[in-house]
Amino acid sequence: MDTPAPVARTSPRRRLRRTPPRHAKGSLYDILRRHPRTSLFVRPICWTDQHSRLLGVRFNKLPPCDSPVPIHTGTSSPSKGQLYPSTAIIRLSGSLSDVNARHSPQKAANAIDIIVKTLWPAVFGETDMFPDLSIFFGDRVYREAARAQTMWSDPAHKKPMACFISKFQLAAMRRNIFRVTFGPNRSFNEPVTRLQRARSRMLMPSDPDHDVQIAAIFLAMAQAHFYPKPTGSSKRDSPWHKGPGKPSRPRFRDLTLRVITSNKEVAADGSMSADASAAEFTVYTGHVTARFLERFHEPQNSPQDDGEDGLRIDYTRVPIWPILGLKERMGLALGRDLVGDFDPTVMEQWGEDEVPSSGEERKREILSEVFKASFDETTDEEPRVNAIKNMKKVKKRRIGESSSVGVVAT
């Protein structure tokens, strides 16, 4: 009977240990490696104050642009724009009231577009409502990474130059980020709802003015100047270069961009004050450096040249009311390099329309007739009485027609 051959013993294979790639100190990959238990590599909607600190985002508060405003005294007479509001004043007044629409993001987006194009029609060109702001990281693009309600492109280069998003919309995005499934028999799932609310509160910035979402918007706007527009895809992320070979390195340069927000007083839970006089714009000016963009293009490297590798964001508040002086206040906040040169001491009066309507022509005819009748040299009592009655009628009509003057001059 044959005996089985002895089984040859083989020494166990030594598993080759892969040495982790070494990343430059201070690079984005190095930051991720040094914080292994922190959720840092997430979409910007889940960014927190820690992302601002690690990315070197610095918010710098500037004095408010609260002048010029009209000065009213007891002896000063109302301006022509207050007595007879022009089409521009009526349009601005309605849009400024709608810009803080809490439950209609589309209404607020349309309102801010009307406002800036009324103030500077030649500056704010193509408008993109609810744009898809993608963020590029290494060789991949992450679609719909940042959110905005309105974006304006430079008329000359067709590249993003300014965005708008309300503070209330920023808070609402965080409150609604987590979905809650129904309980048994499609009942309200209260425990999970409380848990998701607690998670949403953890994403709220400690200071509403220092929102890291603003930094994400600046990053996405700046990258759109140098990367090709991503093609449509159902995937949230994919390689941004699909051609053969390695893509050419973008020639980054420093950029200055703006983000406009509107708010009254936004609390940590996203609620707003009902005081209309507290309504204001907050204008952010982002100084995006080439070094900051290089960190996201090559996350394994850290820029070697001396310079600022973070993101500096200046911001200032601009009171919405009164309308008189709003163009100059907003112009100071946005900067002359964007809106052009102007004299901040001379307020746009928004006077009468260049082509008055038939109703306005009729009002002027009545007014001139009244004044002619009141100054006619006559001894008859009846013409004088009729002139006084006509003046009273015109005065009542003027008060009724200029009911929006209180909004204009408040």
Short mmCIF file of C-alpha atoms in Angstrom, two decimals:
data_model
loop_
_atom_site.label_atom_id
_atom_site.label_comp_id
_atom_site.label_asym_id
_atom_site.label_seq_id
_atom_site.Cartn_x
_atom_site.Cartn_y
_atom_site.Cartn_z
CA MET A 1 0.00 0.00 0.00
CA ASP A 2 1.47 3.29 -1.06
CA THR A 3 2.06 5.84 1.65
CA PRO A 4 1.09 9.42 0.86
CA ALA A 5 3.91 11.73 0.03
CA PRO A 6 4.73 14.14 2.81
CA VAL A 7 3.32 17.61 2.33
CA ALA A 8 6.05 20.09 1.75
CA ARG A 9 5.96 22.91 4.21
CA THR A 10 6.12 26.33 2.68
CA SER A 11 7.04 29.39 4.58
CA PRO A 12 4.17 31.90 4.81
CA ARG A 13 4.37 34.70 2.39
CA ARG A 14 5.32 37.96 3.87
CA ARG A 15 2.71 40.54 3.09
CA LEU A 16 4.24 43.57 1.55
CA ARG A 17 3.49 46.65 3.53
CA ARG A 18 2.68 49.61 1.44
CA THR A 19 4.19 52.74 2.76
CA PRO A 20 1.61 55.50 2.80
CA PRO A 21 2.35 58.26 0.34
CA ARG A 22 4.07 61.20 1.85
CA HIS A 23 2.26 64.43 1.42
CA ALA A 24 3.77 67.83 1.77
CA LYS A 25 3.32 69.42 5.14
CA GLY A 26 0.42 71.82 5.10
CA SER A 27 -1.20 70.26 2.02
CA LEU A 28 -4.87 69.35 2.05
CA TYR A 29 -4.08 65.64 2.16
CA ASP A 30 -1.79 66.30 5.11
CA ILE A 31 -4.62 68.10 6.91
CA LEU A 32 -6.91 65.12 6.31
CA ARG A 33 -4.25 62.72 7.61
CA ARG A 34 -3.74 64.71 10.79
CA HIS A 35 -7.47 64.64 11.59
CA PRO A 36 -8.43 61.00 10.96
CA ARG A 37 -11.49 60.98 13.24
CA THR A 38 -13.03 64.17 11.91
CA SER A 39 -15.38 64.27 8.94
CA LEU A 40 -13.50 66.78 6.83
CA PHE A 41 -13.79 65.33 3.33
CA VAL A 42 -17.48 66.15 2.94
CA ARG A 43 -19.53 68.36 0.67
CA PRO A 44 -19.49 72.06 1.58
CA ILE A 45 -23.07 71.98 2.89
CA CYS A 46 -21.65 69.93 5.78
CA TRP A 47 -18.65 72.18 6.41
CA THR A 48 -18.29 73.69 9.86
CA ASP A 49 -16.24 76.38 11.55
CA GLN A 50 -13.38 73.88 11.72
CA HIS A 51 -13.10 73.90 7.94
CA SER A 52 -12.66 77.67 8.02
CA ARG A 53 -9.86 77.35 10.53
CA LEU A 54 -8.04 74.53 8.72
CA LEU A 55 -8.34 76.16 5.29
CA GLY A 56 -7.11 79.51 6.57
CA VAL A 57 -10.34 81.41 5.90
CA ARG A 58 -10.29 84.78 7.66
CA PHE A 59 -13.29 87.09 7.88
CA ASN A 60 -12.53 90.77 8.28
CA LYS A 61 -15.39 93.05 9.33
CA LEU A 62 -15.31 96.54 7.80
CA PRO A 63 -17.26 99.62 8.92
CA PRO A 64 -20.83 99.72 7.60
CA CYS A 65 -21.61 101.64 4.44
CA ASP A 66 -24.52 103.55 5.97
CA SER A 67 -24.13 106.85 4.12
CA PRO A 68 -25.15 108.83 2.19
CA VAL A 69 -28.78 109.17 3.27
CA PRO A 70 -31.16 112.08 2.73
CA ILE A 71 -31.31 114.58 5.58
CA HIS A 72 -34.78 115.85 6.36
CA THR A 73 -35.44 118.97 8.38
CA GLY A 74 -38.61 120.76 9.33
CA THR A 75 -38.10 123.36 6.63
CA SER A 76 -36.87 121.05 3.86
CA SER A 77 -39.35 120.22 1.14
CA PRO A 78 -39.71 116.66 -0.17
CA SER A 79 -37.83 115.82 -3.31
CA LYS A 80 -39.52 115.36 -6.66
CA GLY A 81 -38.85 111.61 -6.49
CA GLN A 82 -40.80 111.41 -3.22
CA LEU A 83 -43.77 113.42 -4.47
CA TYR A 84 -43.98 111.63 -7.81
CA PRO A 85 -42.12 108.28 -7.56
CA SER A 86 -40.66 107.30 -10.89
CA THR A 87 -40.87 103.86 -12.41
CA ALA A 88 -37.37 103.09 -11.13
CA ILE A 89 -38.29 103.99 -7.53
CA ILE A 90 -41.47 101.91 -7.66
CA ARG A 91 -39.52 98.97 -9.12
CA LEU A 92 -36.78 99.26 -6.48
CA SER A 93 -39.26 99.63 -3.63
CA GLY A 94 -41.13 96.46 -4.58
CA SER A 95 -37.96 94.44 -5.17
CA LEU A 96 -36.37 95.56 -1.90
CA SER A 97 -39.47 94.36 -0.08
CA ASP A 98 -39.29 90.97 -1.84
CA VAL A 99 -35.56 90.36 -1.40
CA ASN A 100 -36.12 88.92 2.09
CA ALA A 101 -38.93 86.61 1.02
CA ARG A 102 -38.55 83.73 3.44
CA HIS A 103 -40.60 81.03 1.73
CA SER A 104 -39.88 81.88 -1.90
CA PRO A 105 -36.20 81.61 -2.92
CA GLN A 106 -37.19 82.26 -6.55
CA LYS A 107 -38.94 85.50 -5.59
CA ALA A 108 -35.89 86.72 -3.69
CA ALA A 109 -33.58 85.76 -6.57
CA ASN A 110 -35.68 87.69 -9.08
CA ALA A 111 -35.83 90.68 -6.74
CA ILE A 112 -32.05 91.02 -6.28
CA ASP A 113 -31.55 90.67 -10.03
CA ILE A 114 -33.95 93.57 -10.64
CA ILE A 115 -32.23 95.67 -7.97
CA VAL A 116 -28.66 95.39 -9.23
CA LYS A 117 -29.66 95.76 -12.88
CA THR A 118 -31.64 98.88 -12.01
CA LEU A 119 -28.68 100.35 -10.15
CA TRP A 120 -25.99 99.31 -12.67
CA PRO A 121 -27.52 97.98 -15.90
CA ALA A 122 -24.20 97.99 -17.76
CA VAL A 123 -22.23 96.16 -15.04
CA PHE A 124 -24.36 93.16 -14.16
CA GLY A 125 -24.70 91.18 -17.35
CA GLU A 126 -25.76 87.58 -17.80
CA THR A 127 -27.74 86.14 -14.89
CA ASP A 128 -27.73 82.49 -13.85
CA MET A 129 -30.55 81.55 -11.49
CA PHE A 130 -29.70 78.82 -8.97
CA PRO A 131 -26.39 77.97 -10.64
CA ASP A 132 -24.61 74.64 -10.42
CA LEU A 133 -21.46 75.60 -8.52
CA SER A 134 -18.96 72.78 -8.87
CA ILE A 135 -15.77 72.37 -6.87
CA PHE A 136 -12.62 70.80 -8.34
CA PHE A 137 -10.39 68.74 -6.08
CA GLY A 138 -7.37 67.13 -7.67
CA ASP A 139 -8.44 65.30 -10.81
CA ARG A 140 -12.13 65.15 -9.86
CA VAL A 141 -15.04 67.55 -10.05
CA TYR A 142 -17.86 67.56 -7.49
CA ARG A 143 -21.08 68.83 -9.04
CA GLU A 144 -23.58 70.98 -7.16
CA ALA A 145 -21.11 71.32 -4.32
CA ALA A 146 -22.00 74.90 -3.41
CA ARG A 147 -25.33 76.68 -3.58
CA ALA A 148 -26.40 80.17 -4.59
CA GLN A 149 -29.64 81.79 -5.67
CA THR A 150 -28.29 84.17 -8.31
CA MET A 151 -24.95 84.55 -10.08
CA TRP A 152 -23.82 87.32 -12.43
CA SER A 153 -21.08 86.96 -14.99
CA ASP A 154 -18.67 89.57 -16.26
CA PRO A 155 -20.13 90.91 -19.54
CA ALA A 156 -16.69 90.95 -21.16
CA HIS A 157 -15.32 87.52 -20.18
CA LYS A 158 -18.51 85.61 -19.29
CA LYS A 159 -16.99 84.48 -15.99
CA PRO A 160 -18.58 84.66 -12.53
CA MET A 161 -18.05 87.94 -10.71
CA ALA A 162 -20.79 88.05 -8.04
CA CYS A 163 -23.35 85.83 -6.36
CA PHE A 164 -26.35 86.27 -4.11
CA ILE A 165 -27.76 84.05 -1.37
CA SER A 166 -29.87 85.10 1.59
CA LYS A 167 -28.90 84.30 5.17
CA PHE A 168 -32.28 82.67 5.67
CA GLN A 169 -31.67 80.38 2.69
CA LEU A 170 -28.29 79.36 4.11
CA ALA A 171 -29.94 78.39 7.39
CA ALA A 172 -32.80 76.60 5.62
CA MET A 173 -30.37 74.49 3.60
CA ARG A 174 -28.79 73.17 6.79
CA ARG A 175 -32.13 72.55 8.48
CA ASN A 176 -33.39 70.47 5.55
CA ILE A 177 -30.20 68.60 4.70
CA PHE A 178 -31.14 65.42 6.59
CA ARG A 179 -34.21 63.47 5.56
CA VAL A 180 -36.48 61.82 8.11
CA THR A 181 -38.26 58.61 7.20
CA PHE A 182 -41.76 57.87 8.41
CA GLY A 183 -42.43 55.72 11.45
CA PRO A 184 -44.72 52.69 11.58
CA ASN A 185 -47.89 53.18 9.54
CA ARG A 186 -46.37 56.35 8.08
CA SER A 187 -46.49 58.08 11.43
CA PHE A 188 -44.37 61.06 12.43
CA ASN A 189 -40.91 59.87 13.44
CA GLU A 190 -40.28 62.20 16.36
CA PRO A 191 -37.06 60.60 17.77
CA VAL A 192 -35.27 60.69 14.42
CA THR A 193 -36.58 64.21 13.77
CA ARG A 194 -35.06 65.46 17.04
CA LEU A 195 -31.80 63.72 16.19
CA GLN A 196 -31.60 65.29 12.74
CA ARG A 197 -32.39 68.72 14.16
CA ALA A 198 -29.52 68.32 16.58
CA ARG A 199 -27.23 67.34 13.70
CA SER A 200 -28.35 70.39 11.72
CA ARG A 201 -27.65 72.70 14.66
CA MET A 202 -24.09 71.39 14.77
CA LEU A 203 -23.58 72.66 11.21
CA MET A 204 -24.71 76.20 12.03
CA PRO A 205 -21.84 78.71 12.22
CA SER A 206 -21.11 80.24 15.60
CA ASP A 207 -21.23 83.66 13.91
CA PRO A 208 -23.79 83.98 11.07
CA ASP A 209 -21.55 86.58 9.41
CA HIS A 210 -18.62 84.11 9.34
CA ASP A 211 -20.35 81.37 7.37
CA VAL A 212 -17.99 78.90 5.72
CA GLN A 213 -20.56 78.48 2.93
CA ILE A 214 -19.50 81.92 1.72
CA ALA A 215 -15.94 80.61 1.39
CA ALA A 216 -17.19 77.59 -0.58
CA ILE A 217 -19.06 79.89 -2.97
CA PHE A 218 -15.93 81.99 -3.50
CA LEU A 219 -13.90 78.85 -4.21
CA ALA A 220 -16.40 77.54 -6.76
CA MET A 221 -16.69 80.92 -8.49
CA ALA A 222 -12.91 81.30 -8.71
CA GLN A 223 -12.37 77.79 -10.07
CA ALA A 224 -14.94 78.46 -12.81
CA HIS A 225 -12.48 81.01 -14.23
CA PHE A 226 -9.83 78.35 -14.93
CA TYR A 227 -11.53 74.95 -15.36
CA PRO A 228 -13.81 73.84 -18.19
CA LYS A 229 -17.50 73.67 -17.42
CA PRO A 230 -18.35 70.13 -16.30
CA THR A 231 -20.44 68.09 -18.70
CA GLY A 232 -23.86 66.92 -17.62
CA SER A 233 -23.81 63.68 -15.68
CA SER A 234 -25.97 61.82 -13.19
CA LYS A 235 -22.90 61.25 -11.01
CA ARG A 236 -22.18 63.74 -8.27
CA ASP A 237 -18.44 63.46 -8.91
CA SER A 238 -16.26 62.27 -11.77
CA PRO A 239 -12.87 63.01 -13.37
CA TRP A 240 -12.99 66.51 -14.81
CA HIS A 241 -10.55 65.68 -17.63
CA LYS A 242 -11.54 62.79 -19.88
CA GLY A 243 -9.17 63.34 -22.77
CA PRO A 244 -5.94 61.42 -23.39
CA GLY A 245 -2.88 62.35 -21.41
CA LYS A 246 -2.51 64.62 -18.45
CA PRO A 247 -4.46 67.88 -18.54
CA SER A 248 -2.56 71.11 -18.79
CA ARG A 249 -2.08 73.00 -15.58
CA PRO A 250 -4.42 76.00 -15.24
CA ARG A 251 -2.69 79.36 -15.08
CA PHE A 252 -4.08 80.54 -11.79
CA ARG A 253 -4.10 84.21 -10.82
CA ASP A 254 -5.47 86.25 -7.95
CA LEU A 255 -9.16 87.16 -8.18
CA THR A 256 -11.49 89.51 -6.34
CA LEU A 257 -15.10 88.32 -6.23
CA ARG A 258 -18.27 89.33 -4.40
CA VAL A 259 -21.08 87.59 -2.60
CA ILE A 260 -24.18 89.54 -1.58
CA THR A 261 -26.44 88.32 1.21
CA SER A 262 -29.64 89.81 2.54
CA ASN A 263 -30.84 89.49 6.08
CA LYS A 264 -32.68 91.19 8.85
CA GLU A 265 -31.45 89.54 12.04
CA VAL A 266 -30.80 85.82 11.62
CA ALA A 267 -30.65 83.76 14.80
CA ALA A 268 -28.86 80.45 15.22
CA ASP A 269 -32.06 78.58 14.35
CA GLY A 270 -32.51 80.56 11.13
CA SER A 271 -35.34 82.77 12.34
CA MET A 272 -35.42 86.42 11.24
CA SER A 273 -36.48 89.61 12.88
CA ALA A 274 -39.76 91.15 11.77
CA ASP A 275 -38.39 94.68 12.03
CA ALA A 276 -38.34 96.06 8.48
CA SER A 277 -35.92 98.81 9.46
CA ALA A 278 -33.30 96.17 10.28
CA ALA A 279 -33.25 94.88 6.69
CA GLU A 280 -29.81 95.18 5.17
CA PHE A 281 -27.39 93.72 2.68
CA THR A 282 -24.09 92.18 3.68
CA VAL A 283 -21.52 92.46 0.90
CA TYR A 284 -18.59 90.01 1.04
CA THR A 285 -15.44 90.65 -0.97
CA GLY A 286 -13.31 87.54 -1.39
CA HIS A 287 -9.63 87.87 -2.21
CA VAL A 288 -8.95 84.46 -3.77
CA THR A 289 -5.24 83.96 -4.33
CA ALA A 290 -3.56 81.70 -6.86
CA ARG A 291 -1.93 79.80 -3.98
CA PHE A 292 -5.32 78.99 -2.51
CA LEU A 293 -6.49 77.55 -5.85
CA GLU A 294 -3.28 75.55 -6.25
CA ARG A 295 -3.93 73.80 -2.94
CA PHE A 296 -7.12 72.29 -4.39
CA HIS A 297 -5.57 71.54 -7.78
CA GLU A 298 -2.71 69.58 -6.19
CA PRO A 299 -3.98 68.53 -2.75
CA GLN A 300 -0.86 66.45 -2.13
CA ASN A 301 1.44 69.45 -2.46
CA SER A 302 1.84 72.71 -0.65
CA PRO A 303 2.79 75.87 -2.56
CA GLN A 304 6.48 76.58 -2.08
CA ASP A 305 6.57 80.27 -2.95
CA ASP A 306 5.99 82.80 -0.25
CA GLY A 307 2.54 84.25 -0.13
CA GLU A 308 -0.92 83.95 1.34
CA ASP A 309 -2.33 80.43 0.95
CA GLY A 310 -5.57 81.13 2.80
CA LEU A 311 -8.67 83.08 1.88
CA ARG A 312 -9.34 86.60 3.15
CA ILE A 313 -12.94 87.76 3.10
CA ASP A 314 -13.87 91.36 3.87
CA TYR A 315 -17.50 92.14 4.60
CA THR A 316 -19.59 95.20 5.33
CA ARG A 317 -23.23 95.93 6.01
CA VAL A 318 -25.40 98.16 3.83
CA PRO A 319 -28.82 99.37 5.10
CA ILE A 320 -31.51 98.77 2.49
CA TRP A 321 -33.61 101.80 3.35
CA PRO A 322 -33.95 104.58 2.30
CA ILE A 323 -33.83 104.12 -1.44
CA LEU A 324 -32.20 107.51 -1.88
CA GLY A 325 -28.49 106.85 -1.43
CA LEU A 326 -28.76 103.07 -1.86
CA LYS A 327 -26.83 103.14 -5.14
CA GLU A 328 -23.95 105.04 -3.52
CA ARG A 329 -23.94 102.86 -0.37
CA MET A 330 -23.92 99.66 -2.39
CA GLY A 331 -21.30 101.11 -4.73
CA LEU A 332 -18.96 101.75 -1.80
CA ALA A 333 -19.48 98.18 -0.56
CA LEU A 334 -19.00 96.51 -3.95
CA GLY A 335 -16.02 98.65 -4.91
CA ARG A 336 -15.22 100.99 -7.75
CA ASP A 337 -13.31 98.25 -9.56
CA LEU A 338 -16.67 96.52 -10.10
CA VAL A 339 -19.28 99.26 -10.50
CA GLY A 340 -17.01 101.99 -11.87
CA ASP A 341 -16.02 105.40 -10.59
CA PHE A 342 -18.66 107.61 -8.96
CA ASP A 343 -19.07 110.44 -6.48
CA PRO A 344 -20.41 108.99 -3.19
CA THR A 345 -21.53 112.43 -2.00
CA VAL A 346 -23.98 112.95 -4.88
CA MET A 347 -27.07 110.77 -4.49
CA GLU A 348 -29.03 109.44 -7.42
CA GLN A 349 -32.43 111.15 -7.15
CA TRP A 350 -34.36 108.70 -9.35
CA GLY A 351 -36.42 111.58 -10.70
CA GLU A 352 -39.22 111.57 -13.19
CA ASP A 353 -39.24 109.17 -16.10
CA GLU A 354 -37.76 110.41 -19.32
CA VAL A 355 -40.97 109.52 -21.17
CA PRO A 356 -43.87 110.22 -18.79
CA SER A 357 -47.08 108.29 -19.12
CA SER A 358 -50.35 109.88 -20.15
CA GLY A 359 -51.53 109.87 -16.54
CA GLU A 360 -48.47 111.80 -15.40
CA GLU A 361 -48.91 114.29 -18.24
CA ARG A 362 -52.50 114.81 -17.16
CA LYS A 363 -51.42 115.44 -13.54
CA ARG A 364 -48.96 118.09 -14.68
CA GLU A 365 -51.64 119.76 -16.81
CA ILE A 366 -54.05 119.90 -13.87
CA LEU A 367 -51.38 121.23 -11.57
CA SER A 368 -50.38 123.96 -14.02
CA GLU A 369 -54.01 124.93 -14.53
CA VAL A 370 -54.54 125.23 -10.79
CA PHE A 371 -51.53 127.43 -10.32
CA LYS A 372 -52.55 129.58 -13.28
CA ALA A 373 -56.02 129.98 -11.83
CA SER A 374 -54.70 130.77 -8.36
CA PHE A 375 -52.44 133.52 -9.68
CA ASP A 376 -54.91 135.11 -12.07
CA GLU A 377 -55.67 138.71 -11.20
CA THR A 378 -59.48 138.68 -10.95
CA THR A 379 -61.99 140.39 -8.74
CA ASP A 380 -64.73 137.80 -9.09
CA GLU A 381 -65.25 135.62 -6.03
CA GLU A 382 -66.39 132.51 -7.92
CA PRO A 383 -63.13 131.91 -9.85
CA ARG A 384 -61.19 132.19 -6.61
CA VAL A 385 -63.39 129.64 -4.87
CA ASN A 386 -63.07 127.24 -7.82
CA ALA A 387 -59.29 127.64 -7.80
CA ILE A 388 -59.12 126.79 -4.09
CA LYS A 389 -61.32 123.72 -4.61
CA ASN A 390 -59.12 122.54 -7.48
CA MET A 391 -56.00 122.96 -5.37
CA LYS A 392 -57.53 120.83 -2.60
CA LYS A 393 -58.47 118.11 -5.09
CA VAL A 394 -54.96 118.01 -6.52
CA LYS A 395 -53.47 117.93 -3.03
CA LYS A 396 -55.63 114.95 -2.07
CA ARG A 397 -54.74 113.20 -5.32
CA ARG A 398 -51.03 113.80 -4.73
CA ILE A 399 -51.19 112.32 -1.24
CA GLY A 400 -53.03 109.26 -2.45
CA GLU A 401 -50.73 108.69 -5.42
CA SER A 402 -47.56 109.01 -3.37
CA SER A 403 -48.53 106.47 -0.71
CA SER A 404 -45.22 104.72 -1.26
CA VAL A 405 -43.27 107.81 -0.36
CA GLY A 406 -43.06 106.64 3.23
CA VAL A 407 -41.24 103.54 2.04
CA VAL A 408 -38.91 105.61 -0.09
CA ALA A 409 -37.95 108.10 2.56
CA THR A 410 -37.99 105.92 5.64
#
